[in-house]
PDB file of C-alpha atoms in Angstrom:
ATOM      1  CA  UNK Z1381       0.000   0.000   0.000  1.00  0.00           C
ATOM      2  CA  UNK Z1382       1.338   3.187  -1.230  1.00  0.00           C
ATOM      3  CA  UNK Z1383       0.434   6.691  -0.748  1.00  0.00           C
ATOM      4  CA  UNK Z1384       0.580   8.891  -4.011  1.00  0.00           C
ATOM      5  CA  UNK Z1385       3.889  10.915  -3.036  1.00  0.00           C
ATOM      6  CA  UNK Z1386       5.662   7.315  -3.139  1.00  0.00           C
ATOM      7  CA  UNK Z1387       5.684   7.058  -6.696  1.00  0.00           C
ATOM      8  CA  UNK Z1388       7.194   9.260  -8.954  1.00  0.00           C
ATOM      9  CA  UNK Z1389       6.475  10.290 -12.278  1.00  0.00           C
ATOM     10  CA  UNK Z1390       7.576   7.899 -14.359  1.00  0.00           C
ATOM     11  CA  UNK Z1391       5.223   5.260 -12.230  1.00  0.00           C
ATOM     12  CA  UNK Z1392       8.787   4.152 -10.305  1.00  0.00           C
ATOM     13  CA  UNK Z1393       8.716   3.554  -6.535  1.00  0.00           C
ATOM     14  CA  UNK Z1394      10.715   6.500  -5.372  1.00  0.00           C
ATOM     15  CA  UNK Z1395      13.276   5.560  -2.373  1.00  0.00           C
ATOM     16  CA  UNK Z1396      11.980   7.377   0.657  1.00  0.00           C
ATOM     17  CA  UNK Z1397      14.523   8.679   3.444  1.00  0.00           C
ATOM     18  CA  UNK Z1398      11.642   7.230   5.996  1.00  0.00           C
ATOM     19  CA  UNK Z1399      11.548   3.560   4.423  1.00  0.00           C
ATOM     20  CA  UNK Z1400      15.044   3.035   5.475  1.00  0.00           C
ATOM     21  CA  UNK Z1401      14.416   3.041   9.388  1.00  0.00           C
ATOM     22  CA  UNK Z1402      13.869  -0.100  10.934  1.00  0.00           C
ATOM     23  CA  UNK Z1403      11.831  -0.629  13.998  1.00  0.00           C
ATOM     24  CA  UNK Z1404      15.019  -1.071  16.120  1.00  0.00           C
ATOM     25  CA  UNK Z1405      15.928   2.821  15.320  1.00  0.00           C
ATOM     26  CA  UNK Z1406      12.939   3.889  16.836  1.00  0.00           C
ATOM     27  CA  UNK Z1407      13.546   3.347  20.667  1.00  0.00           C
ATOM     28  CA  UNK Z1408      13.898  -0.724  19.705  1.00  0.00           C
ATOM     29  CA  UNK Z1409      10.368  -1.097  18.210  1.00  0.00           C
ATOM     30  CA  UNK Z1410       9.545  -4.755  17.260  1.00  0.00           C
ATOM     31  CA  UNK Z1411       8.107  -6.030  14.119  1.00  0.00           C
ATOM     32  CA  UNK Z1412       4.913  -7.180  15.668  1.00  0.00           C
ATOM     33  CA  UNK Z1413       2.629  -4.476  13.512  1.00  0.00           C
ATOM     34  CA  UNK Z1414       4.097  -6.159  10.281  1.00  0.00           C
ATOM     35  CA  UNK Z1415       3.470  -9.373  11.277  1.00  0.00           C
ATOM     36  CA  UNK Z1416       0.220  -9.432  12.823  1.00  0.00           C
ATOM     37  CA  UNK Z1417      -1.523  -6.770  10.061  1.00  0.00           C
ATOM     38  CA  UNK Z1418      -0.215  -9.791   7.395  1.00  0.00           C
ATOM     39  CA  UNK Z1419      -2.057 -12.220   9.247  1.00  0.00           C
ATOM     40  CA  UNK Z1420      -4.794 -10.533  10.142  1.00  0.00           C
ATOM     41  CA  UNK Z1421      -5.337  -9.871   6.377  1.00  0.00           C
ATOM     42  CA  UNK Z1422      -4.524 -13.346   5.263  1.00  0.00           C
ATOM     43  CA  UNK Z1423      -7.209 -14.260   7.085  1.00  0.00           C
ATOM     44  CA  UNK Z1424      -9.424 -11.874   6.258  1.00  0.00           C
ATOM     45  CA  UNK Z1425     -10.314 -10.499   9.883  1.00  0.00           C
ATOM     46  CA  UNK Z1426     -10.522  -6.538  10.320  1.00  0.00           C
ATOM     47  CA  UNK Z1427     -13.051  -4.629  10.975  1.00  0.00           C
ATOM     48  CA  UNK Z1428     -15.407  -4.047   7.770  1.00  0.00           C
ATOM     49  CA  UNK Z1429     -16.299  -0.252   8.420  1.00  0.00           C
ATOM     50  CA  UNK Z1430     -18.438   1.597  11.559  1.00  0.00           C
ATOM     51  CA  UNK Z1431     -16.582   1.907  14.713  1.00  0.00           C
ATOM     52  CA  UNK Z1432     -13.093   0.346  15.515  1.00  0.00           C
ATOM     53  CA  UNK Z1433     -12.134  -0.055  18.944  1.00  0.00           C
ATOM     54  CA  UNK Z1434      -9.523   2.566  20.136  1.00  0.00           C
ATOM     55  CA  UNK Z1435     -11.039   5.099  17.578  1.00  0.00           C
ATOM     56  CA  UNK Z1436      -9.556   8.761  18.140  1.00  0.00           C
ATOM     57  CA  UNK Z1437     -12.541  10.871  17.571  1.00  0.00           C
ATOM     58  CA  UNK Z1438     -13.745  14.836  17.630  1.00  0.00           C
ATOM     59  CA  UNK Z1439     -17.147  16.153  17.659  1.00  0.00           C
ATOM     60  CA  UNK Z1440     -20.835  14.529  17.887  1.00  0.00           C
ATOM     61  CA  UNK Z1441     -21.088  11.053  18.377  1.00  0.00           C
ATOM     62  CA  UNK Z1442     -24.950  11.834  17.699  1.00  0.00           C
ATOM     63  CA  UNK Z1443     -23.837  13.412  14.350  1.00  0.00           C
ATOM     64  CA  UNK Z1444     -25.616  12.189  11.138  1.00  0.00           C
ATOM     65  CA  UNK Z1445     -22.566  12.631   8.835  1.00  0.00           C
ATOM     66  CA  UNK Z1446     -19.866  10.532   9.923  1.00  0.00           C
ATOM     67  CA  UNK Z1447     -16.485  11.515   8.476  1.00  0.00           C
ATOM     68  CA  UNK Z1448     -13.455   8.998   8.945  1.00  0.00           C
ATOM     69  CA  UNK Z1449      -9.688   9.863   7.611  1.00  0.00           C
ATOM     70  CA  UNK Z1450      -6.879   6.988   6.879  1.00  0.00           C
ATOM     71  CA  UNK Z1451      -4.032   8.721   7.011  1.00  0.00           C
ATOM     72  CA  UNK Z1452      -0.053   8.365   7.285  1.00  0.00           C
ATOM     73  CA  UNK Z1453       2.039  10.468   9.381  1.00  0.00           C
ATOM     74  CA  UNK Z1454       4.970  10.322   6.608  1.00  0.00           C
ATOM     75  CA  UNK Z1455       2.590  11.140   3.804  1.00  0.00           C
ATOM     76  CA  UNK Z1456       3.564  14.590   2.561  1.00  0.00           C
ATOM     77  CA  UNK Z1457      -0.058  14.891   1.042  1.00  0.00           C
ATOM     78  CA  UNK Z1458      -1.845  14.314   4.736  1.00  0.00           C
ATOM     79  CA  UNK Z1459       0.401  16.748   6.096  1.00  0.00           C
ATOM     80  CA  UNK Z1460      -0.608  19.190   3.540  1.00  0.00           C
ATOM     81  CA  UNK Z1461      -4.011  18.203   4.105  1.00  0.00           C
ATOM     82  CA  UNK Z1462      -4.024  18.786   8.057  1.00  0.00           C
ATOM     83  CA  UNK Z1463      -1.769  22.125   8.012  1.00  0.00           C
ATOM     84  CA  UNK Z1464      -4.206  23.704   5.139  1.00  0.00           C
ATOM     85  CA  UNK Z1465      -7.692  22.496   5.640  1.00  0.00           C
ATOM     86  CA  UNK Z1466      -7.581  20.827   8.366  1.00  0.00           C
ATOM     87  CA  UNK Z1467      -8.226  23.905  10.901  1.00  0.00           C
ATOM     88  CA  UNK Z1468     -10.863  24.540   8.443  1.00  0.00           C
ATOM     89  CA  UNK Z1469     -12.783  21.584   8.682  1.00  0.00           C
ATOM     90  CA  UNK Z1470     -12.722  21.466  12.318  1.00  0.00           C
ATOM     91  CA  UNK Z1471     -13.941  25.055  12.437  1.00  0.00           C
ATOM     92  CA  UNK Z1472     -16.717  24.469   9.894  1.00  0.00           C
ATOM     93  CA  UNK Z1473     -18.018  20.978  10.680  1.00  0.00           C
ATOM     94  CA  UNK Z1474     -16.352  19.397  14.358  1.00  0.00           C
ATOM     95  CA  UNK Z1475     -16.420  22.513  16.838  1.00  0.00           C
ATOM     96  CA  UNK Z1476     -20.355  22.904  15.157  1.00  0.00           C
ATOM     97  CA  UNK Z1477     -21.448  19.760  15.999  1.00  0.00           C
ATOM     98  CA  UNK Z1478     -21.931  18.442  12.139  1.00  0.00           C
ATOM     99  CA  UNK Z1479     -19.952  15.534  12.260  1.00  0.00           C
ATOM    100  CA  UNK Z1480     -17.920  13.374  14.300  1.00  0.00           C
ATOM    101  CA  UNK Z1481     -14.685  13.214  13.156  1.00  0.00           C
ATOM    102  CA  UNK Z1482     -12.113  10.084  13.281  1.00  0.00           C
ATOM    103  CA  UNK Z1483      -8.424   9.959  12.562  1.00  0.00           C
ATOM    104  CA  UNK Z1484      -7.399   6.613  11.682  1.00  0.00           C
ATOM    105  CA  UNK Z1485      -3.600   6.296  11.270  1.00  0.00           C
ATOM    106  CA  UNK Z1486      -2.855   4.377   8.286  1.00  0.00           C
ATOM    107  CA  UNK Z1487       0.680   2.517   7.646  1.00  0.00           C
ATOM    108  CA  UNK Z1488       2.302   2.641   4.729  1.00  0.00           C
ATOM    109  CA  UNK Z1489       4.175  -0.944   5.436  1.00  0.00           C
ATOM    110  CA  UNK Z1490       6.493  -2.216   7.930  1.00  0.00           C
ATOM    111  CA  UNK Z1491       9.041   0.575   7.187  1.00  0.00           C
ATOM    112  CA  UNK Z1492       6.956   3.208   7.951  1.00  0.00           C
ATOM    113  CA  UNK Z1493       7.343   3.531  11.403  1.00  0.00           C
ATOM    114  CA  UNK Z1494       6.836   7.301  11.893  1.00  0.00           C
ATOM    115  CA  UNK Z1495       2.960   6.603  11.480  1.00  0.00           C
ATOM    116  CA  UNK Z1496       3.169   3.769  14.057  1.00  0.00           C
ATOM    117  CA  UNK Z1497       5.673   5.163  16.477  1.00  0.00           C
ATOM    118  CA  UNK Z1498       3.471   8.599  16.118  1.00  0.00           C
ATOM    119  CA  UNK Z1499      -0.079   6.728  16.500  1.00  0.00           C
ATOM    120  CA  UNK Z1500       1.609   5.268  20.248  1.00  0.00           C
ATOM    121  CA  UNK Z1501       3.013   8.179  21.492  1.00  0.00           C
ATOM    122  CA  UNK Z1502      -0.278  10.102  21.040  1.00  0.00           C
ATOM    123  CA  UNK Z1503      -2.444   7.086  22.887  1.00  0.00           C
ATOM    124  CA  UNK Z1504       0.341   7.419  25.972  1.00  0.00           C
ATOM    125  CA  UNK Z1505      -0.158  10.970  25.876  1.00  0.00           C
ATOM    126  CA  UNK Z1506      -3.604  10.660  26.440  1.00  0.00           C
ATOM    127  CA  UNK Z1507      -6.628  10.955  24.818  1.00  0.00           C
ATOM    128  CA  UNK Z1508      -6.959  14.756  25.522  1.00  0.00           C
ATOM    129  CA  UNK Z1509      -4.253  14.926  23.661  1.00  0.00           C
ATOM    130  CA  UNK Z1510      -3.587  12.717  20.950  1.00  0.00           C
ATOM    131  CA  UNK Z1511      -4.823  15.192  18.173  1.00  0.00           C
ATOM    132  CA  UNK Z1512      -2.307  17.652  19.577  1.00  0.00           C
ATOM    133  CA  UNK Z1513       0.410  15.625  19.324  1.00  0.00           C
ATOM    134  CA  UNK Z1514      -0.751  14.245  15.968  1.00  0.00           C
ATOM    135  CA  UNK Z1515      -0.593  17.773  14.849  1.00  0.00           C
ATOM    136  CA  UNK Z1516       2.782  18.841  16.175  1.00  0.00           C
ATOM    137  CA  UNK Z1517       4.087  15.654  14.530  1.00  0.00           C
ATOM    138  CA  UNK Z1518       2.574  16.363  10.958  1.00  0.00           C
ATOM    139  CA  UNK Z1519       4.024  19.864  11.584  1.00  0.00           C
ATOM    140  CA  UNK Z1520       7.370  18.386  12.066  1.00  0.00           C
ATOM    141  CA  UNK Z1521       7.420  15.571   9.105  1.00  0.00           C
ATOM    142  CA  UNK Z1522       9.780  16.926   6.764  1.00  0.00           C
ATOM    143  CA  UNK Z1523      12.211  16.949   9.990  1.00  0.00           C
ATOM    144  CA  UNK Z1524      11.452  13.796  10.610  1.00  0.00           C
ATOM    145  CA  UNK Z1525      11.447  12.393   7.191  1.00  0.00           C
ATOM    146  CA  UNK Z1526      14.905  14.052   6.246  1.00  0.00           C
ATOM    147  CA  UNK Z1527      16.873  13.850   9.649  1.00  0.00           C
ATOM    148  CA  UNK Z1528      15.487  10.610  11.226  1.00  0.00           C
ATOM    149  CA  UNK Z1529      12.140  10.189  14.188  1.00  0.00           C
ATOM    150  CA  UNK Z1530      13.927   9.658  17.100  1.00  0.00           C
ATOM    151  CA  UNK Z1531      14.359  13.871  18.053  1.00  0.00           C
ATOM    152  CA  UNK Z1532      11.070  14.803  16.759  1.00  0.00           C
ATOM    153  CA  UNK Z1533       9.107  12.231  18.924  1.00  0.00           C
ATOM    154  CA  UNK Z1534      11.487  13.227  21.687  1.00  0.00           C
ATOM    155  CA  UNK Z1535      11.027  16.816  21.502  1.00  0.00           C
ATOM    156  CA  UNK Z1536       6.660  16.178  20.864  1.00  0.00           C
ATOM    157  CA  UNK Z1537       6.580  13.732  24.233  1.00  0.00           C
ATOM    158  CA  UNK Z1538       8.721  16.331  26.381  1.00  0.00           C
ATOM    159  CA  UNK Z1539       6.455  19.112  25.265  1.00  0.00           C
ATOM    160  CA  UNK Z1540       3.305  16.601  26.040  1.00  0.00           C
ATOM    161  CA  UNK Z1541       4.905  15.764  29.027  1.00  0.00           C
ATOM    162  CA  UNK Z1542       6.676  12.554  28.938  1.00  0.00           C
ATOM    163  CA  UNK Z1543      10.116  11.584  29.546  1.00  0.00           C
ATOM    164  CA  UNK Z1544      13.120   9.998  26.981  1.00  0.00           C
ATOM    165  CA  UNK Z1545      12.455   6.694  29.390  1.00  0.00           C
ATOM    166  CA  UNK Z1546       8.816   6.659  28.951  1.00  0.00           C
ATOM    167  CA  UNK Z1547       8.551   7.072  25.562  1.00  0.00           C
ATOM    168  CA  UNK Z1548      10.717   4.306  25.414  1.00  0.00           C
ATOM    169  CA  UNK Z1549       8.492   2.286  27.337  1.00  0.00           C
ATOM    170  CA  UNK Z1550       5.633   3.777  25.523  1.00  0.00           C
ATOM    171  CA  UNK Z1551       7.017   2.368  21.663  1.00  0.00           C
ATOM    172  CA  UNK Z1552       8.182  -0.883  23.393  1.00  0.00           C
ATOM    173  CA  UNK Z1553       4.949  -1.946  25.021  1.00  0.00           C
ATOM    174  CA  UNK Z1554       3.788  -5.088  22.753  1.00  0.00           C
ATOM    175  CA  UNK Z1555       0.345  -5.124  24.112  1.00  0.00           C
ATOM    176  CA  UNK Z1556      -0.413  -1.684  22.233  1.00  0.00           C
ATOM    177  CA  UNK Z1557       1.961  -2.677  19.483  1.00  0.00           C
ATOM    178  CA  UNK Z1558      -0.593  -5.452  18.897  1.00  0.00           C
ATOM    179  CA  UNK Z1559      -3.693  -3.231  19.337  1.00  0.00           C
ATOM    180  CA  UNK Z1560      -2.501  -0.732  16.825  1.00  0.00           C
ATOM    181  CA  UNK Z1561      -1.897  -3.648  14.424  1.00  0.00           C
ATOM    182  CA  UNK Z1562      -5.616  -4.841  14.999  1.00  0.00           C
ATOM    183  CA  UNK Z1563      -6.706  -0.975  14.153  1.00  0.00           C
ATOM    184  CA  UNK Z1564      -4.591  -0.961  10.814  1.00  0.00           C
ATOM    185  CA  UNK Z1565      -6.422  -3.829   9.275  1.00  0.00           C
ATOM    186  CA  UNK Z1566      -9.142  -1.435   9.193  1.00  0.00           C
ATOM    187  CA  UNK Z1567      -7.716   0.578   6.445  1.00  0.00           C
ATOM    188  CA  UNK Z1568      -7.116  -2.919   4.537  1.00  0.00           C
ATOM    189  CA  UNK Z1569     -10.650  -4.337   5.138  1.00  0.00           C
ATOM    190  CA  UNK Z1570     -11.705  -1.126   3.368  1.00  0.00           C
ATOM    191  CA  UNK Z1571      -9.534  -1.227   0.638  1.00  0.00           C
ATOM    192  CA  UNK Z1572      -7.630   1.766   1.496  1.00  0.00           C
ATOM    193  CA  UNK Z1573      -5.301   2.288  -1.674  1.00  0.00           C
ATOM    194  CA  UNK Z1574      -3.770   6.120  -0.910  1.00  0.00           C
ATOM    195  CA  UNK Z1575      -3.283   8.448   1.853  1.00  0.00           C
ATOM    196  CA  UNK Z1576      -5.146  10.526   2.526  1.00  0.00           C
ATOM    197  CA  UNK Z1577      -8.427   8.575   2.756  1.00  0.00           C
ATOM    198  CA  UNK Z1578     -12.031   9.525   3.475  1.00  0.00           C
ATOM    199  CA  UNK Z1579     -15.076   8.306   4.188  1.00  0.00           C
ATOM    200  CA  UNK Z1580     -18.313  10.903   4.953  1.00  0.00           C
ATOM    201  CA  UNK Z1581     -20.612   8.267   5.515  1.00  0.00           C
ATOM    202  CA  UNK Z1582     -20.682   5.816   2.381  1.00  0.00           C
ATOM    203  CA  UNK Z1583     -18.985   8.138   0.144  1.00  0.00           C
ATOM    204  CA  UNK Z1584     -14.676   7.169  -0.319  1.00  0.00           C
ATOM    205  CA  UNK Z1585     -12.569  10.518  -1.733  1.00  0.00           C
ATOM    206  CA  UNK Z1586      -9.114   9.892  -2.140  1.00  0.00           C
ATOM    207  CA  UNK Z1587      -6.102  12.489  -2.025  1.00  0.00           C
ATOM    208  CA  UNK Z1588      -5.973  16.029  -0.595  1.00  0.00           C
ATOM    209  CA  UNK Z1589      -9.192  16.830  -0.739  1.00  0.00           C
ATOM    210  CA  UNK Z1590     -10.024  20.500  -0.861  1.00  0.00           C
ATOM    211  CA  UNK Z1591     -12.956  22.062   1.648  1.00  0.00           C
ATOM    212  CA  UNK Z1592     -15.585  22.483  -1.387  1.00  0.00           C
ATOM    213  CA  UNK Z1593     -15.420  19.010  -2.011  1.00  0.00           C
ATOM    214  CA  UNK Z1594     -15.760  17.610   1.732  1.00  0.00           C
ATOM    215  CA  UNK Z1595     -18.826  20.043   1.518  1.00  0.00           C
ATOM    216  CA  UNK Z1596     -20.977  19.006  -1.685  1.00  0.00           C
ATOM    217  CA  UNK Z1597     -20.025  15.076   0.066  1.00  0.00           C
ATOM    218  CA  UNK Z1598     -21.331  16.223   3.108  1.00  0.00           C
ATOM    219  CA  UNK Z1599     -24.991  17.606   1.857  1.00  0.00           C
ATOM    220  CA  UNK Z1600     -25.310  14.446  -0.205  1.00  0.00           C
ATOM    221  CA  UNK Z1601     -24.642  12.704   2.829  1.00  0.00           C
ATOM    222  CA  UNK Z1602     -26.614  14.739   5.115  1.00  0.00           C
ATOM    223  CA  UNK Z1603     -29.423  14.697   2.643  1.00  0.00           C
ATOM    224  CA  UNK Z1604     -29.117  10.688   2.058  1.00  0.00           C
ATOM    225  CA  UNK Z1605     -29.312  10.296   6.454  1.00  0.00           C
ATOM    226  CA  UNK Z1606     -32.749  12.042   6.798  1.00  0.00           C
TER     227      UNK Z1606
END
C-alpha cells in the first residue's frame, strides 16, 4: 500500500529517506505491527467499516454525517491536508457539531514507522491529547522524514509531558503494538489504496481533498441520512 507521493512520475517507486528506518531505530520497536496486520489480512479479519475499537474521535457522536480519515504520518499529502484544511474543517463541521470526526492512522508498510511510532506516542499521551500531538508531529514531518524520528518524537513527548524513558516504554509496550496492528487492518478491510483517505458516511474521496469538495459530500450525505 502506497500513498501517491511514493511514486514518482515515471510510475517508479521513489526511495523514501523514511523507508530506510527499521523498527530497532525507533527506541527498539519490534516487528509485531508487520506481522500481525499480514495475518490478520490473510485471514481476512478486520473490521469491515463503523466503529473500531480505540477510535480517536472529535465532535458529535450523535452526528448524522460521519467523516473517517486513513491517514499516514509520513505522507507529505496528509500533512498538507491537516496544516491547510484541516483547521478549516474542524472550524466548519467538528467545533459545530456536524460531524464526528475520526483519525485513523494508516501505515504505509512495515518501514513506515513514523505513522506507528506517532499513533503510540499520542495514545500514551492521552486521549486529551492525541490530536495535539498528531498535529505537532505532521508539523514536524519533513524533519522527521529528512533527519530521522527519534528527536522529533522526543522533543513532541517532552512538550506533552513525557520523559526519553517513557517514551521508550511507551514504543516498546507489545500489548499496544498489537492493538494498533488490529486498528490498521481497518484501512485494509476497506480497501484503502492512498493516503489521505475519506469516508463521509458511504462516500470514499481519495487524495488532498479540498474544503468544497468535503462540503458538496457532506450535503449528499446529510441529505441521504434524513
Amino acid at each position: 500500500m502506497l500513498s501517491r507521493d511514493a511514486m514518482n512520475s515515471s510510475g517508479q517507486r521513489e526511495n523514501h529517506p523514511m523507508r530506510t528506518i527499521n523498527r530497532r531505530t525507533v527506541f527498539g520497536m519490534t516487528t509485531l505491527v508487520a506481522t500481525a496486520i499480514a495475518s490478520l489480512a490473510l485471514a481476512g479479519c478486520g473490521p469491515k467499516g463503523g466503529t473500531v475499537e480505540g477510535d480517536m474521535t472529535l465532535g458529535n457522536p450523535a452526528a448524522k454525517v460521519k467523516v473517517i480519515e486513513y491517514a499516514s504520518l509520513s505522507c507529505i499529502h496528509c500533512a498538507t491536508w491537516n496544516k491547510e484544511v484541516f483547521p478549516a474543517f474542524k472550524k466548519k463541521y467538528i467545533d459545530t457539531g456536524k460531524v464526528q470526526y475520526t483519525f485513523r492512522p494508516f501505515q504505509l508498510g512495515p518501514q513506515d514507522t513514523y505513522t506507528a511510532a506517532s499513533d503510540l506516542l499520542g495514545r500514551c499521551v492521552g486521549k486529551d491529547k492525541y490530536f495535539t500531538v498528531i498535529d505537532a508531529l505532521f508539523h514536524s514531518q519533513e524533519e522527521a522524514l529528512t533527519g530521522g524520528p527519534r528527536d522529533v518524537l522526543l522533543r513532541v513527548a517532552r512538550t506533552a509531558g513525557l520523559s526519553e524513558q517513557q517514551v521508550s516504554t511507551c514504543l516498546g509496550d507489545e500489548k499496544a503494538v498489537l492493538a494498533q496492528s488490529e486498528r490498521f487492518t481497518a484501512g485494509l478491510a476497506k480497501e484503502v489504496q492512498a493516503t489521505p483517505t475519506f469516508f463521509i458516511n458511504d462516500q470514499k474521496l481519495e487524495s488532498q481533498v479540498p474544503l468544497t469538495e468535503i462540503d458538496k459530500a457532506y450535503e449528499a450525505a446529510l441529505a441521504k441520512a434524513k
